[in-house]
Amino acid sequence: MKNELNFFNIEEFDIKLDTEFIGRNFIYCDEVDSTNKLLLESNEFNQNGTVVLAEYQSSGKGRRERTWVSNNGQNLTFSILLKDFTHGKKINLFNLAASLAVSHSIENLYQLKVELKWPNDVLINRKKVAGILLESTSKGNKIEKLVIGIGVNVNQTNFPGKFDIPPTSIRKEFKEIVSRERLLSEILNNYEALIANIKYEPEKILNDWKMKCNMIGEKVKITDGKESKYGIFEDIDQNGFLILKTGDKIETIHFGDVSLR
């Protein structure tokens, strides 16, 4: 692989960053165990909107402690710290907004059609190009830190191993090497604009997300650990959780892996 893939140009990224606070405190690391863990546990990197980008995560993970493996210097694995918010029940909208930010950025820059899969997957041609992991710390009922971890397959072309959803990368779909600097700045620009809607126009986040989810209205299987449920993916509720319809029964699903039956 060419050496140019291994160098992240912070100046190029900064020129294209057009945010008020997200990414204005930017931490670049060659290697950490987990960017999410670093922001959750650090007292040093504590500024609202701090972004940590790592070229390699020794303990990178997705939902339900699944390992997220990413080739060094080829992708984007980063986390965003949000503080001082009072959105409580709407915390999952930050997850949906993150997947929208990634999808809008890919579509705007590379004209690839993107699909979203509840709760946190971004797909191109039904293959996974990105995933999101929300984690938080709280004191009493108040969330102190919300960390949004985002992994995007950018320039990696080989994905050894077995996967529930086959992986892909933007480079594989776009057929060209992709500027990670431009993509990251675009994602952060979009994300800051989208999360402003959570307070004032949450229905816009929900509607935009639903427009990109092809599973709504379909028969699905939802697996959480060893338990599986079947029904119609009826909708998502005002807090971004899945509404499952089984016969005459309606159930709200907060977690789980969704697949078409």
Short mmCIF file of C-alpha atoms in Angstrom, two decimals:
data_model
loop_
_atom_site.label_atom_id
_atom_site.label_comp_id
_atom_site.label_asym_id
_atom_site.label_seq_id
_atom_site.Cartn_x
_atom_site.Cartn_y
_atom_site.Cartn_z
CA MET A 1 0.00 0.00 0.00
CA LYS A 2 1.34 3.45 -0.87
CA ASN A 3 2.86 5.50 1.95
CA GLU A 4 0.52 8.40 1.17
CA LEU A 5 -2.25 6.48 2.90
CA ASN A 6 -0.35 6.54 6.18
CA PHE A 7 -0.03 10.28 6.57
CA PHE A 8 -2.87 12.38 7.95
CA ASN A 9 -2.33 16.04 7.09
CA ILE A 10 -3.77 18.00 10.01
CA GLU A 11 -3.33 21.34 8.20
CA GLU A 12 -5.37 20.11 5.23
CA PHE A 13 -8.07 18.84 7.60
CA ASP A 14 -8.15 22.11 9.53
CA ILE A 15 -8.54 24.25 6.40
CA LYS A 16 -11.73 22.38 5.48
CA LEU A 17 -13.16 22.27 9.01
CA ASP A 18 -16.04 24.74 9.28
CA THR A 19 -17.42 24.25 12.80
CA GLU A 20 -17.96 26.37 15.89
CA PHE A 21 -16.80 23.80 18.44
CA ILE A 22 -16.62 20.22 17.14
CA GLY A 23 -13.04 19.34 16.26
CA ARG A 24 -11.65 22.70 17.37
CA ASN A 25 -9.75 20.75 20.02
CA PHE A 26 -8.28 17.99 17.84
CA ILE A 27 -6.10 15.19 19.21
CA TYR A 28 -4.18 13.02 16.72
CA CYS A 29 -2.75 9.72 17.99
CA ASP A 30 -0.69 7.06 16.27
CA GLU A 31 -2.13 4.41 18.59
CA VAL A 32 -4.51 4.20 21.54
CA ASP A 33 -6.43 1.31 23.03
CA SER A 34 -9.77 3.02 22.27
CA THR A 35 -10.64 6.60 21.30
CA ASN A 36 -13.96 6.28 23.13
CA LYS A 37 -12.25 5.08 26.31
CA LEU A 38 -9.68 7.88 26.12
CA LEU A 39 -12.36 10.58 26.04
CA LEU A 40 -14.58 8.91 28.66
CA GLU A 41 -11.78 8.49 31.18
CA SER A 42 -9.49 11.45 30.48
CA ASN A 43 -9.50 14.58 32.61
CA GLU A 44 -6.99 16.18 30.24
CA PHE A 45 -9.09 16.00 27.06
CA ASN A 46 -12.28 17.37 28.55
CA GLN A 47 -13.36 20.23 26.28
CA ASN A 48 -16.80 20.07 24.70
CA GLY A 49 -16.44 19.08 21.04
CA THR A 50 -13.00 17.47 21.43
CA VAL A 51 -12.22 14.98 18.66
CA VAL A 52 -9.66 12.19 19.03
CA LEU A 53 -8.47 10.48 15.84
CA ALA A 54 -6.29 7.37 16.13
CA GLU A 55 -4.51 5.64 13.27
CA TYR A 56 -4.70 2.38 15.18
CA GLN A 57 -6.83 1.20 18.10
CA SER A 58 -5.50 -1.85 19.94
CA SER A 59 -8.90 -2.38 21.61
CA GLY A 60 -11.25 -0.81 19.08
CA LYS A 61 -14.79 -2.10 19.40
CA GLY A 62 -18.28 -1.80 18.03
CA ARG A 63 -21.60 -2.50 19.69
CA ARG A 64 -21.88 -5.39 22.15
CA GLU A 65 -18.09 -5.48 22.59
CA ARG A 66 -17.46 -6.65 19.03
CA THR A 67 -13.92 -6.01 17.86
CA TRP A 68 -13.51 -3.30 15.22
CA VAL A 69 -10.39 -4.03 13.19
CA SER A 70 -9.02 -1.23 11.02
CA ASN A 71 -5.79 -1.14 9.04
CA ASN A 72 -3.33 1.44 10.29
CA GLY A 73 -3.36 4.68 8.28
CA GLN A 74 -6.11 3.72 5.84
CA ASN A 75 -9.38 4.56 7.58
CA LEU A 76 -11.02 6.96 10.02
CA THR A 77 -11.46 5.81 13.61
CA PHE A 78 -12.35 8.73 15.84
CA SER A 79 -14.50 9.86 18.73
CA ILE A 80 -16.34 13.09 19.55
CA LEU A 81 -16.91 14.35 23.10
CA LEU A 82 -20.14 16.18 23.91
CA LYS A 83 -20.86 17.74 27.30
CA ASP A 84 -23.27 20.12 29.02
CA PHE A 85 -26.43 18.94 27.32
CA THR A 86 -29.89 18.21 28.70
CA HIS A 87 -31.35 15.98 26.03
CA GLY A 88 -31.95 13.00 28.35
CA LYS A 89 -34.28 10.63 26.53
CA LYS A 90 -33.15 11.87 23.12
CA ILE A 91 -29.64 10.48 23.53
CA ASN A 92 -30.18 7.98 20.70
CA LEU A 93 -30.82 10.86 18.28
CA PHE A 94 -27.10 11.66 18.56
CA ASN A 95 -26.52 8.16 17.21
CA LEU A 96 -28.92 8.66 14.29
CA ALA A 97 -27.42 12.10 13.59
CA ALA A 98 -23.93 10.56 13.43
CA SER A 99 -25.02 8.00 10.83
CA LEU A 100 -26.69 10.81 8.86
CA ALA A 101 -23.52 12.92 9.01
CA VAL A 102 -21.47 10.04 7.61
CA SER A 103 -24.05 9.23 4.91
CA HIS A 104 -24.47 12.87 3.80
CA SER A 105 -20.69 13.26 3.61
CA ILE A 106 -20.20 10.16 1.47
CA GLU A 107 -23.04 11.13 -0.85
CA ASN A 108 -21.92 14.75 -1.16
CA LEU A 109 -18.25 13.98 -1.83
CA TYR A 110 -18.42 10.73 -3.80
CA GLN A 111 -21.99 10.49 -5.19
CA LEU A 112 -22.45 7.00 -3.74
CA LYS A 113 -25.90 5.90 -2.63
CA VAL A 114 -25.93 5.22 1.11
CA GLU A 115 -28.42 3.25 3.18
CA LEU A 116 -28.83 3.30 6.97
CA LYS A 117 -29.51 0.25 9.12
CA TRP A 118 -30.88 0.56 12.65
CA PRO A 119 -29.35 1.26 15.05
CA ASN A 120 -25.89 2.31 13.89
CA ASP A 121 -24.72 0.93 10.54
CA VAL A 122 -23.97 2.82 7.33
CA LEU A 123 -24.17 0.70 4.18
CA ILE A 124 -23.22 1.00 0.52
CA ASN A 125 -24.66 -1.69 -1.76
CA ARG A 126 -25.82 -3.54 1.41
CA LYS A 127 -22.22 -3.74 2.65
CA LYS A 128 -21.05 -2.02 5.82
CA VAL A 129 -18.86 1.03 5.33
CA ALA A 130 -19.20 2.61 8.79
CA GLY A 131 -20.43 1.99 12.32
CA ILE A 132 -21.16 4.15 15.35
CA LEU A 133 -20.86 3.46 19.08
CA LEU A 134 -22.31 5.77 21.73
CA GLU A 135 -20.98 5.57 25.28
CA SER A 136 -21.54 7.88 28.24
CA THR A 137 -20.71 8.63 31.83
CA SER A 138 -23.28 10.04 34.21
CA LYS A 139 -23.69 11.35 37.73
CA GLY A 140 -27.13 10.59 39.14
CA ASN A 141 -29.62 11.21 36.33
CA LYS A 142 -27.37 13.67 34.54
CA ILE A 143 -25.15 12.62 31.66
CA GLU A 144 -21.72 14.16 32.15
CA LYS A 145 -20.01 12.97 28.98
CA LEU A 146 -21.44 11.57 25.77
CA VAL A 147 -18.85 10.06 23.43
CA ILE A 148 -19.72 9.22 19.84
CA GLY A 149 -17.27 6.74 18.34
CA ILE A 150 -17.26 6.52 14.55
CA GLY A 151 -15.37 4.06 12.37
CA VAL A 152 -15.34 4.55 8.59
CA ASN A 153 -13.69 2.18 6.12
CA VAL A 154 -12.03 4.66 3.79
CA ASN A 155 -9.07 3.29 1.82
CA GLN A 156 -8.82 -0.30 3.10
CA THR A 157 -9.55 -2.82 0.35
CA ASN A 158 -9.06 -6.20 2.05
CA PHE A 159 -11.20 -7.40 4.97
CA PRO A 160 -10.18 -10.85 6.22
CA GLY A 161 -12.50 -12.67 8.60
CA LYS A 162 -16.18 -13.55 8.92
CA PHE A 163 -18.85 -10.85 9.21
CA ASP A 164 -22.61 -10.74 9.74
CA ILE A 165 -22.70 -7.93 7.16
CA PRO A 166 -19.98 -7.97 4.49
CA PRO A 167 -17.69 -4.92 4.81
CA THR A 168 -16.66 -2.50 2.11
CA SER A 169 -14.82 0.82 1.91
CA ILE A 170 -15.37 4.08 0.11
CA ARG A 171 -12.30 3.38 -2.02
CA LYS A 172 -13.69 -0.01 -3.10
CA GLU A 173 -17.00 1.57 -4.12
CA PHE A 174 -15.63 4.86 -5.50
CA LYS A 175 -12.67 3.19 -7.29
CA GLU A 176 -10.23 5.90 -6.21
CA ILE A 177 -8.08 6.73 -3.19
CA VAL A 178 -10.05 9.00 -0.86
CA SER A 179 -8.79 12.03 1.11
CA ARG A 180 -9.33 11.17 4.76
CA GLU A 181 -8.77 14.81 5.72
CA ARG A 182 -11.54 16.08 3.49
CA LEU A 183 -13.92 13.31 4.56
CA LEU A 184 -13.34 13.84 8.29
CA SER A 185 -13.86 17.59 8.06
CA GLU A 186 -17.06 17.03 6.05
CA ILE A 187 -18.41 14.56 8.63
CA LEU A 188 -17.71 16.94 11.53
CA ASN A 189 -19.19 19.91 9.66
CA ASN A 190 -22.34 17.92 8.96
CA TYR A 191 -22.56 16.52 12.47
CA GLU A 192 -22.43 19.90 14.16
CA ALA A 193 -25.25 21.15 11.92
CA LEU A 194 -27.33 18.02 12.53
CA ILE A 195 -27.06 17.96 16.32
CA ALA A 196 -28.33 21.55 16.42
CA ASN A 197 -31.59 20.06 15.12
CA ILE A 198 -31.92 17.65 18.05
CA LYS A 199 -32.96 20.46 20.34
CA TYR A 200 -35.09 22.49 17.95
CA GLU A 201 -36.22 20.13 15.16
CA PRO A 202 -35.79 16.52 16.33
CA GLU A 203 -38.42 15.36 13.86
CA LYS A 204 -36.09 16.43 11.01
CA ILE A 205 -33.40 14.01 12.25
CA LEU A 206 -35.99 11.24 12.50
CA ASN A 207 -37.50 11.91 9.08
CA ASP A 208 -34.14 12.24 7.32
CA TRP A 209 -32.94 9.00 8.92
CA LYS A 210 -36.13 7.12 7.94
CA MET A 211 -35.72 8.26 4.32
CA LYS A 212 -32.44 6.33 4.20
CA CYS A 213 -33.62 3.17 5.97
CA ASN A 214 -35.01 0.57 3.56
CA MET A 215 -36.01 -1.86 6.33
CA ILE A 216 -39.03 0.07 7.63
CA GLY A 217 -42.20 -1.84 6.77
CA GLU A 218 -40.30 -5.11 6.24
CA LYS A 219 -40.39 -8.39 8.17
CA VAL A 220 -37.33 -8.49 10.41
CA LYS A 221 -35.53 -10.62 12.96
CA ILE A 222 -34.08 -8.82 15.99
CA THR A 223 -31.37 -10.61 17.95
CA ASP A 224 -30.15 -9.47 21.35
CA GLY A 225 -27.72 -11.99 22.77
CA LYS A 226 -29.38 -15.41 22.56
CA GLU A 227 -32.91 -14.02 22.31
CA SER A 228 -34.57 -13.43 18.93
CA LYS A 229 -37.81 -11.61 18.10
CA TYR A 230 -39.71 -11.49 14.83
CA GLY A 231 -42.17 -8.98 13.43
CA ILE A 232 -42.64 -5.94 11.20
CA PHE A 233 -40.22 -3.03 11.52
CA GLU A 234 -43.11 -0.60 11.93
CA ASP A 235 -41.24 2.67 12.53
CA ILE A 236 -38.85 4.44 14.89
CA ASP A 237 -40.29 6.42 17.79
CA GLN A 238 -39.58 10.04 18.78
CA ASN A 239 -36.46 8.93 20.66
CA GLY A 240 -35.06 6.94 17.75
CA PHE A 241 -35.92 3.46 19.05
CA LEU A 242 -37.32 0.70 16.85
CA ILE A 243 -41.06 -0.06 16.95
CA LEU A 244 -41.68 -3.76 16.32
CA LYS A 245 -45.16 -4.97 15.41
CA THR A 246 -45.96 -8.64 16.04
CA GLY A 247 -49.58 -9.37 15.20
CA ASP A 248 -51.57 -6.88 17.28
CA LYS A 249 -48.68 -6.30 19.69
CA ILE A 250 -46.43 -3.22 19.50
CA GLU A 251 -43.07 -3.28 21.25
CA THR A 252 -40.28 -0.70 21.56
CA ILE A 253 -36.82 -2.15 20.95
CA HIS A 254 -33.85 -0.30 22.45
CA PHE A 255 -31.03 -2.67 21.44
CA GLY A 256 -30.42 -5.52 19.03
CA ASP A 257 -29.17 -6.61 15.65
CA VAL A 258 -31.74 -6.31 12.89
CA SER A 259 -31.86 -8.50 9.79
CA LEU A 260 -34.46 -9.08 7.11
CA ARG A 261 -36.41 -12.33 7.42
#
